[in-house]
mmCIF file of C-alpha atoms and ligand atoms in Angstrom:
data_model
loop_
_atom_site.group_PDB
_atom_site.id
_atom_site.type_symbol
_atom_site.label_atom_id
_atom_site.label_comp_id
_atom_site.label_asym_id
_atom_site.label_seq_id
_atom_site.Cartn_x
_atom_site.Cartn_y
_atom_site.Cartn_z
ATOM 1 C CA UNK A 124 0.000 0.000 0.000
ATOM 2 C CA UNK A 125 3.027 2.242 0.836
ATOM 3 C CA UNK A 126 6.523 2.451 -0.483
ATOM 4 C CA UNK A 127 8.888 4.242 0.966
ATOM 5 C CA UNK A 128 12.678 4.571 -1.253
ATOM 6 C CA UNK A 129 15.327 6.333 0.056
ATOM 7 C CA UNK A 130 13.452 8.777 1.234
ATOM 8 C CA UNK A 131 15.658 11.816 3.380
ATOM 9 C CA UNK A 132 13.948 15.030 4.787
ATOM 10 C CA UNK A 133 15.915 18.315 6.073
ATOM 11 C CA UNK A 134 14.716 21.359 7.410
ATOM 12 C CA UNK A 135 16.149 24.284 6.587
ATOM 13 C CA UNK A 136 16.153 27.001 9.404
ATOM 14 C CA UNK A 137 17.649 30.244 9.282
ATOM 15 C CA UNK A 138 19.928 28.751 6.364
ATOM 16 C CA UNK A 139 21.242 26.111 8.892
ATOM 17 C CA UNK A 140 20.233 22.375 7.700
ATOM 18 C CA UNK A 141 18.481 20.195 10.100
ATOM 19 C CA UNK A 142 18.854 16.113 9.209
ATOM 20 C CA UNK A 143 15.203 14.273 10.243
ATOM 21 C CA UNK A 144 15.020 11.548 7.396
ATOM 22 C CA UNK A 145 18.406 9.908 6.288
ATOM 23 C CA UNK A 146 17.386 7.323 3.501
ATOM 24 C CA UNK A 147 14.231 5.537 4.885
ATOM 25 C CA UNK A 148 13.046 2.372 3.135
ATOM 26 C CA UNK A 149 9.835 1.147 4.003
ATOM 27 C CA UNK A 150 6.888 -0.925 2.857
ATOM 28 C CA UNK A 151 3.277 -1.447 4.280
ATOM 29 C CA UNK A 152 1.449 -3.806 3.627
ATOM 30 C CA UNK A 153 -2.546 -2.902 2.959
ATOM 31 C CA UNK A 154 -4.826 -3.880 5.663
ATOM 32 C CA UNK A 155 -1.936 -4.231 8.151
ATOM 33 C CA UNK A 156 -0.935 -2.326 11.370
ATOM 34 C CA UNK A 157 1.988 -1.015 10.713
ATOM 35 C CA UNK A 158 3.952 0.651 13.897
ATOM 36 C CA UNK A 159 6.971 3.039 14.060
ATOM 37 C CA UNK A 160 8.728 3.531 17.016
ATOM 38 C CA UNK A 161 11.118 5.531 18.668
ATOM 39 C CA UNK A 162 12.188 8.335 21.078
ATOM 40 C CA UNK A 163 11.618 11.819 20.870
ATOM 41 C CA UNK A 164 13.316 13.523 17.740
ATOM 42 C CA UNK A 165 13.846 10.629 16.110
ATOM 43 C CA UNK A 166 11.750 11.960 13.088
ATOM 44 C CA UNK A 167 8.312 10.277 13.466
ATOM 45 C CA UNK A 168 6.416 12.520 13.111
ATOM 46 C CA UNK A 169 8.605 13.739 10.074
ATOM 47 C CA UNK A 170 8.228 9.929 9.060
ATOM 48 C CA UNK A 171 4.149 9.751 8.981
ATOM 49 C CA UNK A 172 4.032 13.327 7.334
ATOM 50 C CA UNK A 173 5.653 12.387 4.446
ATOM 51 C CA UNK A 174 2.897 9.564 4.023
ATOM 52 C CA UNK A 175 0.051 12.507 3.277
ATOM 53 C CA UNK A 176 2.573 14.911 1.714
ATOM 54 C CA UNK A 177 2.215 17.608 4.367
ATOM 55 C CA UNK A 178 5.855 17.649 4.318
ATOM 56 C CA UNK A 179 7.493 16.931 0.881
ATOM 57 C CA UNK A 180 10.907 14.560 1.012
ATOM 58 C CA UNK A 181 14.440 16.459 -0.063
ATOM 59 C CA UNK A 182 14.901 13.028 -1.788
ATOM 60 C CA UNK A 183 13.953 10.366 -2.390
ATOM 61 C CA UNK A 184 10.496 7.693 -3.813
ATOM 62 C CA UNK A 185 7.166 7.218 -2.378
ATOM 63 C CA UNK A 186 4.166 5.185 -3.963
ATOM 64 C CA UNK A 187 0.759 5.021 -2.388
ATOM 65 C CA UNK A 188 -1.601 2.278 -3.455
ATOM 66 C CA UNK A 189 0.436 2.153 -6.389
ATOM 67 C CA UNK A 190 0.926 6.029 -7.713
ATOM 68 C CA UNK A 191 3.662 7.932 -7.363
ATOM 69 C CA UNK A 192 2.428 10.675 -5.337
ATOM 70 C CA UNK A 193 5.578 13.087 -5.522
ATOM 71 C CA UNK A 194 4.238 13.705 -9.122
ATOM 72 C CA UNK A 195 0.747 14.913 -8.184
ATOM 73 C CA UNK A 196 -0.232 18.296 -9.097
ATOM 74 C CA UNK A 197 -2.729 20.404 -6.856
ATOM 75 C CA UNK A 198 -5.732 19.058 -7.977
ATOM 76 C CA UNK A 199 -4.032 15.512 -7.985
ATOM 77 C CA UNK A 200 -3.076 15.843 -4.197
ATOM 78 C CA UNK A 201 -5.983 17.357 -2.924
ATOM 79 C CA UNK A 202 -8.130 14.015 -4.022
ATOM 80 C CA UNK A 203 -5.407 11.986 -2.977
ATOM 81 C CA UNK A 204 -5.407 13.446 0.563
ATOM 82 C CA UNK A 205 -9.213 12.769 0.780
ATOM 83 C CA UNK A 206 -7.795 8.976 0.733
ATOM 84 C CA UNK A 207 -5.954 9.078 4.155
ATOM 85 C CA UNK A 208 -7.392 10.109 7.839
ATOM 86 C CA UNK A 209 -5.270 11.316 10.218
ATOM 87 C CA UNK A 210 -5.631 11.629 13.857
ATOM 88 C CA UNK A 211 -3.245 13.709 16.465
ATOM 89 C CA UNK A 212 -2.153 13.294 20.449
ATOM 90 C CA UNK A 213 -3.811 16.380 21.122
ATOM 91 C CA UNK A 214 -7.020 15.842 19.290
ATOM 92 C CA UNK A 215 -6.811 19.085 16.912
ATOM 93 C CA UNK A 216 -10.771 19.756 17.354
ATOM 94 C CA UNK A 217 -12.583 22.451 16.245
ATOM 95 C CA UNK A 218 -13.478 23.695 19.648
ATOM 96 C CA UNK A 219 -16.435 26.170 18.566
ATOM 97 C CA UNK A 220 -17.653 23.201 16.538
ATOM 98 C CA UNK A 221 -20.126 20.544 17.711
ATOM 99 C CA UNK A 222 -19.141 16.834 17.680
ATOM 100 C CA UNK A 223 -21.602 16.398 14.699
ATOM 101 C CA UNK A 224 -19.886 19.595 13.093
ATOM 102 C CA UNK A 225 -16.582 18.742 13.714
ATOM 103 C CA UNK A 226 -17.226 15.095 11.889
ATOM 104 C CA UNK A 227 -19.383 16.750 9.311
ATOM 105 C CA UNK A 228 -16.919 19.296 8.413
ATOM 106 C CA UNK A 229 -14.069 17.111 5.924
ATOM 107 C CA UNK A 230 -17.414 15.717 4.589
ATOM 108 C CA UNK A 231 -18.146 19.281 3.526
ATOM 109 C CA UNK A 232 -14.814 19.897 2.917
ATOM 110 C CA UNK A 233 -14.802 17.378 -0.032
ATOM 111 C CA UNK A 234 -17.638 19.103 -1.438
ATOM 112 C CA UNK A 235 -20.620 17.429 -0.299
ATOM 113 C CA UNK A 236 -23.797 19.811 -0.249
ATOM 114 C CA UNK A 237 -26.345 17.450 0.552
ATOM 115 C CA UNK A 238 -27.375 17.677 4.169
ATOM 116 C CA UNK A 239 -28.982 14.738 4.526
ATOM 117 C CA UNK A 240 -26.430 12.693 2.806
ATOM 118 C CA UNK A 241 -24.027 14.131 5.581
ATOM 119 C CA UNK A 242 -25.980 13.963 8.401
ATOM 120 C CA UNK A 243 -26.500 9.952 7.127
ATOM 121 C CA UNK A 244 -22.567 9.406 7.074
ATOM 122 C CA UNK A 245 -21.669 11.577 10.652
ATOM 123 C CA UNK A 246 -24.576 9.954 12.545
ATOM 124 C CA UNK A 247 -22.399 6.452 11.129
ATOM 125 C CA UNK A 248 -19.801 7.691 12.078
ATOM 126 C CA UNK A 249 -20.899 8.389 15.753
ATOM 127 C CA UNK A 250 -22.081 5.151 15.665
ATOM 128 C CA UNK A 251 -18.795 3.535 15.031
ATOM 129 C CA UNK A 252 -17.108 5.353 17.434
ATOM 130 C CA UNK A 253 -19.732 4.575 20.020
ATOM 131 C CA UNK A 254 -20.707 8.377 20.733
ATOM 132 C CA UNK A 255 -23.657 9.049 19.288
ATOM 133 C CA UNK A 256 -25.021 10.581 22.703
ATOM 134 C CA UNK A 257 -22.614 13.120 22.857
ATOM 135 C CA UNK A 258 -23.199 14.394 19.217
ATOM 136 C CA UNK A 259 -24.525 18.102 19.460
ATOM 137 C CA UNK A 260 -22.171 18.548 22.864
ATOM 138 C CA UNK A 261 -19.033 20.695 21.969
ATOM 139 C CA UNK A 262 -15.431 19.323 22.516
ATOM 140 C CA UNK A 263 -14.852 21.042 26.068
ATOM 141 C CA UNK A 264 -17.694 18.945 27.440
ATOM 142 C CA UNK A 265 -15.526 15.544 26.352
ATOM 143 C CA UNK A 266 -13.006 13.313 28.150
ATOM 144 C CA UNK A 267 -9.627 13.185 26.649
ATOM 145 C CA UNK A 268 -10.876 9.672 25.218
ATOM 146 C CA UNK A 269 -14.106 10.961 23.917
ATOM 147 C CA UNK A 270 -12.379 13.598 22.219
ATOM 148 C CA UNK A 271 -10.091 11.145 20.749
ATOM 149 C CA UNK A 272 -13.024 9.147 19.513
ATOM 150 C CA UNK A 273 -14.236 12.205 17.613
ATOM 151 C CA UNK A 274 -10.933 12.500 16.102
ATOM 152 C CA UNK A 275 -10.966 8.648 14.987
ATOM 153 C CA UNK A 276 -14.538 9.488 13.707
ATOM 154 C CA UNK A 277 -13.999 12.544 11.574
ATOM 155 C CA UNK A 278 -10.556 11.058 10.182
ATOM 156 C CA UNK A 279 -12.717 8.457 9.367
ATOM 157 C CA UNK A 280 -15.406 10.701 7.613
ATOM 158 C CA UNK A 281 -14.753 10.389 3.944
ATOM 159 C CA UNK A 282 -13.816 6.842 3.956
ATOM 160 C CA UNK A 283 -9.792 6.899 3.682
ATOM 161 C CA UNK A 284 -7.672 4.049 2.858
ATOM 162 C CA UNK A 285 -5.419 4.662 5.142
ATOM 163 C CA UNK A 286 -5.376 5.978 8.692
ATOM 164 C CA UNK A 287 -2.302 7.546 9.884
ATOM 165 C CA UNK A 288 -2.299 7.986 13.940
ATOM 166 C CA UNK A 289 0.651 10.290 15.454
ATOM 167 C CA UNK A 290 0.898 9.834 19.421
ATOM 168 C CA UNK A 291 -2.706 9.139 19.118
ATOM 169 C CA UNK A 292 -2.700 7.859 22.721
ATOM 170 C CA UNK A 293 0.208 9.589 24.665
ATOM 171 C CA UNK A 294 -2.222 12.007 25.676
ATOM 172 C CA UNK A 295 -4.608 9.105 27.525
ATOM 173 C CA UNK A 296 -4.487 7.204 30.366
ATOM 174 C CA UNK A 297 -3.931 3.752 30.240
ATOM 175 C CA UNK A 298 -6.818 2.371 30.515
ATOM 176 C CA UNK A 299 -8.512 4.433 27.780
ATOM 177 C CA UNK A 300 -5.595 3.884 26.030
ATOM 178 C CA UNK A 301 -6.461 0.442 25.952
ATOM 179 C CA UNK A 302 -10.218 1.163 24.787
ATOM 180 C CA UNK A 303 -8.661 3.725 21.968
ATOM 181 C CA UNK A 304 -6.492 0.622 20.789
ATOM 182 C CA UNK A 305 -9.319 -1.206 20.977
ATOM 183 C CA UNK A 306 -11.168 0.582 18.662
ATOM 184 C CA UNK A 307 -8.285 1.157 15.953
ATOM 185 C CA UNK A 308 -8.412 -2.780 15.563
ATOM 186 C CA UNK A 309 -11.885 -3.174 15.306
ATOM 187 C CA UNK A 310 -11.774 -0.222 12.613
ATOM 188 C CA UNK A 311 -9.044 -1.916 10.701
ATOM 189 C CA UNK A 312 -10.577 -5.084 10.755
ATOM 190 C CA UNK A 313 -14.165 -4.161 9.633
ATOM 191 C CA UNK A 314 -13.188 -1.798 6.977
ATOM 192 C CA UNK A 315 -9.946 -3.467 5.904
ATOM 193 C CA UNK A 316 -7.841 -0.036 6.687
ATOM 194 C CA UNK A 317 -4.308 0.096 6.301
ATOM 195 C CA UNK A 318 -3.103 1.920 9.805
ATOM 196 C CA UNK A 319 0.044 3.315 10.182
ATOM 197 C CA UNK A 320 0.658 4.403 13.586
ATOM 198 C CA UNK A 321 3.551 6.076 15.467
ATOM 199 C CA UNK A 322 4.350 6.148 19.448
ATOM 200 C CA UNK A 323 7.193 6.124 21.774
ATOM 201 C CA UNK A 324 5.354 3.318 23.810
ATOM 202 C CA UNK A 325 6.233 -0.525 23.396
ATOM 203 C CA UNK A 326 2.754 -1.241 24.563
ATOM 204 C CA UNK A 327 0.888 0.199 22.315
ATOM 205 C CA UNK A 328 2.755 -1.431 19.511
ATOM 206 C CA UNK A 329 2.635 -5.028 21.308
ATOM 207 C CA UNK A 330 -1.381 -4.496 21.398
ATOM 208 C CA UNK A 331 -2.289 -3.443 18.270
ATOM 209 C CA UNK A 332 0.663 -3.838 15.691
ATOM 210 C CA UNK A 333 1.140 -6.677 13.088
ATOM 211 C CA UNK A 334 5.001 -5.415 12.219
ATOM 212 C CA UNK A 335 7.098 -2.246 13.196
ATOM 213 C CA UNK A 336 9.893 -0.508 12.540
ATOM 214 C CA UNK A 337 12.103 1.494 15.020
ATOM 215 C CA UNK A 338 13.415 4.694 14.746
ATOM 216 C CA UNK A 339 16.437 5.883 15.523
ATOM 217 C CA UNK A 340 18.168 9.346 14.670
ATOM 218 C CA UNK A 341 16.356 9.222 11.188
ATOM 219 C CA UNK A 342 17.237 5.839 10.159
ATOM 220 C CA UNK A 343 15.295 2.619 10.338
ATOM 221 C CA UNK A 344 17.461 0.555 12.579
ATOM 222 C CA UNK A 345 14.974 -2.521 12.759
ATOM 223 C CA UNK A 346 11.784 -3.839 11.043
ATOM 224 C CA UNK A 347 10.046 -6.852 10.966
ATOM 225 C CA UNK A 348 6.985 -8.548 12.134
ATOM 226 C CA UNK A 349 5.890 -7.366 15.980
ATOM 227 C CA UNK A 350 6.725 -10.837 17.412
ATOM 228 C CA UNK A 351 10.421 -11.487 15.859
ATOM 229 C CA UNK A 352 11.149 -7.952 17.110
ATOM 230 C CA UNK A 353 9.953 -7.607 20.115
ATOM 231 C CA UNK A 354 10.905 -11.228 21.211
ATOM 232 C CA UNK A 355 14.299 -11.315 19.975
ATOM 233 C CA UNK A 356 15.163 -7.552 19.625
ATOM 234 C CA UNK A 357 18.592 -6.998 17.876
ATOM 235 C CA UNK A 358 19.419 -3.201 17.918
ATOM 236 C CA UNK A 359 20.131 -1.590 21.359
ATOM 237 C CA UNK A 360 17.907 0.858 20.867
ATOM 238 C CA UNK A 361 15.087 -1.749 20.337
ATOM 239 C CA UNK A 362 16.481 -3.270 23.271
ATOM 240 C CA UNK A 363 15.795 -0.802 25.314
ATOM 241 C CA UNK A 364 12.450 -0.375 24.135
ATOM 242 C CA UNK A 365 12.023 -3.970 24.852
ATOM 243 C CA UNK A 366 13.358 -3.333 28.651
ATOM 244 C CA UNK A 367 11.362 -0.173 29.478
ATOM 245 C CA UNK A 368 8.333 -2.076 28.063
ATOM 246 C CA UNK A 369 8.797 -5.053 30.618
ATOM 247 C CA UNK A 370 9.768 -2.497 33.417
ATOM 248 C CA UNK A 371 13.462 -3.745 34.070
ATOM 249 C CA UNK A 372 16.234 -1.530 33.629
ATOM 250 C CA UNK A 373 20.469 -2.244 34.460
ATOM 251 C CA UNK A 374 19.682 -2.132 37.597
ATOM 252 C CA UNK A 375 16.644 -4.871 37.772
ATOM 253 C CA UNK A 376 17.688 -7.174 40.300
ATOM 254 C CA UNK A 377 17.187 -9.794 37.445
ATOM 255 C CA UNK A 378 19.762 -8.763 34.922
ATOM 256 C CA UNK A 379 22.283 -8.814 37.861
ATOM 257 C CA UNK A 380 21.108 -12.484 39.035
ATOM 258 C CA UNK A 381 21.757 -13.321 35.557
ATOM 259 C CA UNK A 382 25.367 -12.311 35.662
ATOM 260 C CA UNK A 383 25.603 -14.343 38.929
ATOM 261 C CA UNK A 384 29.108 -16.589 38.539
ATOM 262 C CA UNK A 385 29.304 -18.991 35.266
ATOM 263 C CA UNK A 386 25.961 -20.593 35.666
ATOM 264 C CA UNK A 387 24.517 -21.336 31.895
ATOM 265 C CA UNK A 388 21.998 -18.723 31.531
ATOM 266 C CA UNK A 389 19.507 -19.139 28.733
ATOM 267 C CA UNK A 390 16.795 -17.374 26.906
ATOM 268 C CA UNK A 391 14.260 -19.604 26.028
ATOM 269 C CA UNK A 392 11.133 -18.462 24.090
ATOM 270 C CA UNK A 393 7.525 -20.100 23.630
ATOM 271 C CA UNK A 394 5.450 -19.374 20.409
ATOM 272 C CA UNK A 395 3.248 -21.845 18.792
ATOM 273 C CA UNK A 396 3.728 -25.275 19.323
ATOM 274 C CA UNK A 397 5.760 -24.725 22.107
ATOM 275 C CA UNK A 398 3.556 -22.832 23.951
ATOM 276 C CA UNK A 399 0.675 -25.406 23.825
ATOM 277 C CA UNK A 400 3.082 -28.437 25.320
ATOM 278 C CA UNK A 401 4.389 -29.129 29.003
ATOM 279 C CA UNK A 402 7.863 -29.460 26.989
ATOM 280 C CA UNK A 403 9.657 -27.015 30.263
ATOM 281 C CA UNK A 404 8.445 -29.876 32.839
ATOM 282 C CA UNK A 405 8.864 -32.697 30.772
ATOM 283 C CA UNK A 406 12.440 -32.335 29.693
ATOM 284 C CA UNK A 407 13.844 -30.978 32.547
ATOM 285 C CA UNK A 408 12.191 -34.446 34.553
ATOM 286 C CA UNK A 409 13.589 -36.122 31.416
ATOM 287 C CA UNK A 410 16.995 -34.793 30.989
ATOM 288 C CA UNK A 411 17.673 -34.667 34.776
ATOM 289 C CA UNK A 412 18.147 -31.106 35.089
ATOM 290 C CA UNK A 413 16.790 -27.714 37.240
ATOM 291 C CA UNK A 414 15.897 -24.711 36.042
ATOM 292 C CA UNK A 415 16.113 -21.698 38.561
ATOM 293 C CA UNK A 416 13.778 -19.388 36.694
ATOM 294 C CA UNK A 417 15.849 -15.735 36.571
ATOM 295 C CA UNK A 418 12.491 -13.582 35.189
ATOM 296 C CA UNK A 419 10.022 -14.676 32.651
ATOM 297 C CA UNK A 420 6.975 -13.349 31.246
ATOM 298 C CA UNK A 421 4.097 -14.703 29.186
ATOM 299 C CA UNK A 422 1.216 -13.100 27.637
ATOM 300 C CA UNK A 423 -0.002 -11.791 24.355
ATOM 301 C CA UNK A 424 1.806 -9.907 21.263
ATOM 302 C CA UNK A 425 -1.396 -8.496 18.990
ATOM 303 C CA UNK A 426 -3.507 -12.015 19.087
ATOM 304 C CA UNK A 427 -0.218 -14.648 19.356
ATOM 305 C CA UNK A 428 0.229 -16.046 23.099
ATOM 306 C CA UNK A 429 3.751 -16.668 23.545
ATOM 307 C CA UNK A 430 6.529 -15.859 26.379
ATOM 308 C CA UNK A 431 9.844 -16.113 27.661
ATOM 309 C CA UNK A 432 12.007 -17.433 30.617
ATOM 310 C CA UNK A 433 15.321 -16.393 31.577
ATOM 311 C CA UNK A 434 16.928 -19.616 33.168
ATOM 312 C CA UNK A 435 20.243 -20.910 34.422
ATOM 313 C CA UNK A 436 20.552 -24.441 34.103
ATOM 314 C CA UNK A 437 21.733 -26.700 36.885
ATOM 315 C CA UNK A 438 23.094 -30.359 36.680
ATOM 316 C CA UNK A 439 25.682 -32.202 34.853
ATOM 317 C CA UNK A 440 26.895 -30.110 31.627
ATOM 318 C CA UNK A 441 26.057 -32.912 29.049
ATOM 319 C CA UNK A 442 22.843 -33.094 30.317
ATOM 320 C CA UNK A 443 22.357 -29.394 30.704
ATOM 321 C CA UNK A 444 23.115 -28.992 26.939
ATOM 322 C CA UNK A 445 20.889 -32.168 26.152
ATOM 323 C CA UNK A 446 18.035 -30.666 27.757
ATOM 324 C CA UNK A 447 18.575 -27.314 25.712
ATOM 325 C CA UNK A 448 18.927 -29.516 22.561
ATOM 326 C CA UNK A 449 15.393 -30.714 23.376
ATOM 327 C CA UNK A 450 13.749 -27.340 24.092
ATOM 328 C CA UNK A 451 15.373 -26.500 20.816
ATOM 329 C CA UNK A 452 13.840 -29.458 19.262
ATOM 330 C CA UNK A 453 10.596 -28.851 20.522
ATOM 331 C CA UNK A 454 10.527 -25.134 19.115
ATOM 332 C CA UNK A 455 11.611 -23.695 21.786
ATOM 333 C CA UNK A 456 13.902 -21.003 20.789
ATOM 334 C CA UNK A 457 17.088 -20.909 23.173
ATOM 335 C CA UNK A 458 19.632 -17.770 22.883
ATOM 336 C CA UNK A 459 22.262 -16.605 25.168
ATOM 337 C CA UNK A 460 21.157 -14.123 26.935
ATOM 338 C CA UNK A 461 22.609 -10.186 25.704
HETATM 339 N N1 ATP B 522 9.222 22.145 10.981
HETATM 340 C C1 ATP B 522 10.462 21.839 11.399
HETATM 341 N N2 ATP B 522 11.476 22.727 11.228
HETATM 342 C C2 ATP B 522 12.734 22.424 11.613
HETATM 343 N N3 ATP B 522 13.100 21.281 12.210
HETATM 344 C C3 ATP B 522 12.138 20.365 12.425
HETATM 345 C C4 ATP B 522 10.760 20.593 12.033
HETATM 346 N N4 ATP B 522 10.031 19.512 12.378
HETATM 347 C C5 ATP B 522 10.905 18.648 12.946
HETATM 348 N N5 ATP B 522 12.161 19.143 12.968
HETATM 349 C C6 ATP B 522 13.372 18.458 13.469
HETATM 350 O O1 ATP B 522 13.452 17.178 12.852
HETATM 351 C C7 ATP B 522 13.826 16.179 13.770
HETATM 352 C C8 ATP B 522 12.763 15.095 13.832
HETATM 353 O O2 ATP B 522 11.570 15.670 14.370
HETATM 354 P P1 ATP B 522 10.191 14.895 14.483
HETATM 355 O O3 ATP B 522 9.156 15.870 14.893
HETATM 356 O O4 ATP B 522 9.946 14.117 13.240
HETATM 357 O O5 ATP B 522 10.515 13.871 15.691
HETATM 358 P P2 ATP B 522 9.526 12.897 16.498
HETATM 359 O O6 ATP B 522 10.177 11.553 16.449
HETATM 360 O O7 ATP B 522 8.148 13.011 15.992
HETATM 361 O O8 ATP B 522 9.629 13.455 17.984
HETATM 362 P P3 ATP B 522 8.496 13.507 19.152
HETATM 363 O O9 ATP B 522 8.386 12.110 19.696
HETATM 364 O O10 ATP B 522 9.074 14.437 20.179
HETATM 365 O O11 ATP B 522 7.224 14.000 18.560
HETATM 366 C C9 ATP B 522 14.063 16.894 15.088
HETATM 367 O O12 ATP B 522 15.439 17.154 15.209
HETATM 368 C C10 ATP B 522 13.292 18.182 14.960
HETATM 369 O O13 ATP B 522 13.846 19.202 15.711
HETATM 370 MG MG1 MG B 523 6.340 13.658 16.847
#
């Protein structure tokens, strides 16, 4: 759905140049969740801009369901824009605007005179959203979620291809967070939208995201699908994603328990197969070996149960690295621990 080639982006302020893009290539798939993560500065924002042309590359190819968009003329982009939503972390409502106006206004926007034809689409949009009781209150009478549902629902407005979602949650609490996340999937899987969303939280990408890419000064320094990365996370800056996520920094008594002496400490993670089997209990009574369980964690990425142990193995050595042989048999993967 999107291609991204080499793309770079400067600024240019007060004749000094300012780096945010240097040679992005990315491609989303349509239909799919597609996360981007990283810290602040790291040019998402920049990143997701470029995706709607309100800021235009210094170099580089993009393609959007198939047209290359960096040759549109006014006319061209204007229509083109009517194709993707986009929703903000601060909401960006009309504040002297009903809900119903607020929803009804890219409908008008695009054109549209008929009033009953719009009222038709906002009230279904309302609907979707779940606020239709709130539709003629005005958006300082809303909860930051509300609001953000109003947001979802007039990005949503003239039926867009693609949704594009910047910090859409960082200004929520968790649990509407959850709700707001919620609702994105449920959008994306009953009107097959291609959502490309960008956060600073590991969360957010673990709940909702089918692959992502991280971010780091400008350049893509990972990518994949949300599992492979998050699970087995190869760039430190991913890492440390992956750490903050699971609330364990240096300092976590864990990572220094699995420095302890020159016990054989092992990663092992469940996906799948492995996941469904006792294969832990049975191998270990099998192999004639202990496990002293370091930290672990099991749970959910998107809709895929999986999990992972840190372990040192105790008992004989051959036996030690039989019994990982077996794990490794049974799917489990085993790593080394970083
Ligand atoms: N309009 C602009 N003019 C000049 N520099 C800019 C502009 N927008 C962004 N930048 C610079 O480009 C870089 C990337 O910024 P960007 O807003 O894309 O980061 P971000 O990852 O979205 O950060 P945050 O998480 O804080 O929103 C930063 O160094 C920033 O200062
Ligand atoms: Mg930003």
């Amino acid at each position: 759905m999107i291609h991204l080639r080499n793309v770079h982006k400067s600024y240019t302020v007060k004749g000094k140049v300012i780096p945010a893009l240097n040679g992005i290539d990315l491609s989303i798939v349509r239909g799919e969740i597609f996360g981007v993560i990283g810290h602040s500065g790291a040019g998402k924002s920049t990143l997701i801009r470029l995706i709607n042309l309100l800021e235009r590359p210094t170099q580089g190819e993009i393609t959007v369901d198939g047209e290359e968009i960096l040759k549109y003329d006014t006319v061209a982009l204007r229509n083109f824009r009517r194709n993707i939503g986009m929703i903000f972390q601060h909401f960006n409502l009309l504040s002297s605007k009903t809900v119903a106006e607020n929803v009804a206004f890219p409908i008008r926007i695009a054109g549209e005179r008929n009033e009953a034809k719009i009222d038709a689409r906002v009230d279904e949009m309302l609907d979707l959203v779940g606020l239709t009781r709130h539709k003629h209150k005005y958006p300082k009478q809303l909860s930051g979620g509300e609001k953000q549902r109003v947001g979802i629902a007039r990005a949503l407005a003239n039926q867009p291809k693609i949704l594009l979602c910047d910090e859409a949650t960082s200004a929520l609490d968790p649990q509407t967070t959850r709700s707001i996340l919620q609702l994105l999937r449920e959008i994306n899987e009953k009107l097959s939208l291609t959502i490309v969303l960008i956060t600073h939280e590991m969360d957010v990408i673990r709940t909702i995201c089918d692959r992502v890419a991280v971010i780091d000064g400008g350049k893509i320094v990972e990518n994949g699908p949300v599992t492979q990365v998050f699970l087995h996370p190869q760039h430190p800056t991913t890492r440390n994603f992956v750490l903050e996520a699971e609330h364990a920094g240096e300092d976590d008594p864990m990572s220094t328990l699995s420095q302890e002496g020159d016990a054989m400490v092992r990663r092992l993670t469940f996906m799948n197969d492995a996941m469904a089997q006792p294969v832990f209990t049975q191998i270990a009574r099998e192999c004639e070996v202990d496990f002293l369980i370091l930290s672990g964690r099991f749970g959910k990425i998107k809709s895929t149960p999986c999990g992972q142990l840190t372990v040192s193995v105790r008992g004989d050595n051959d036996k030690a690295l039989a019994a990982l042989r077996r794990l490794s048999d049974a799917g489990v993967v085993v790593e080394e621990t970083f």
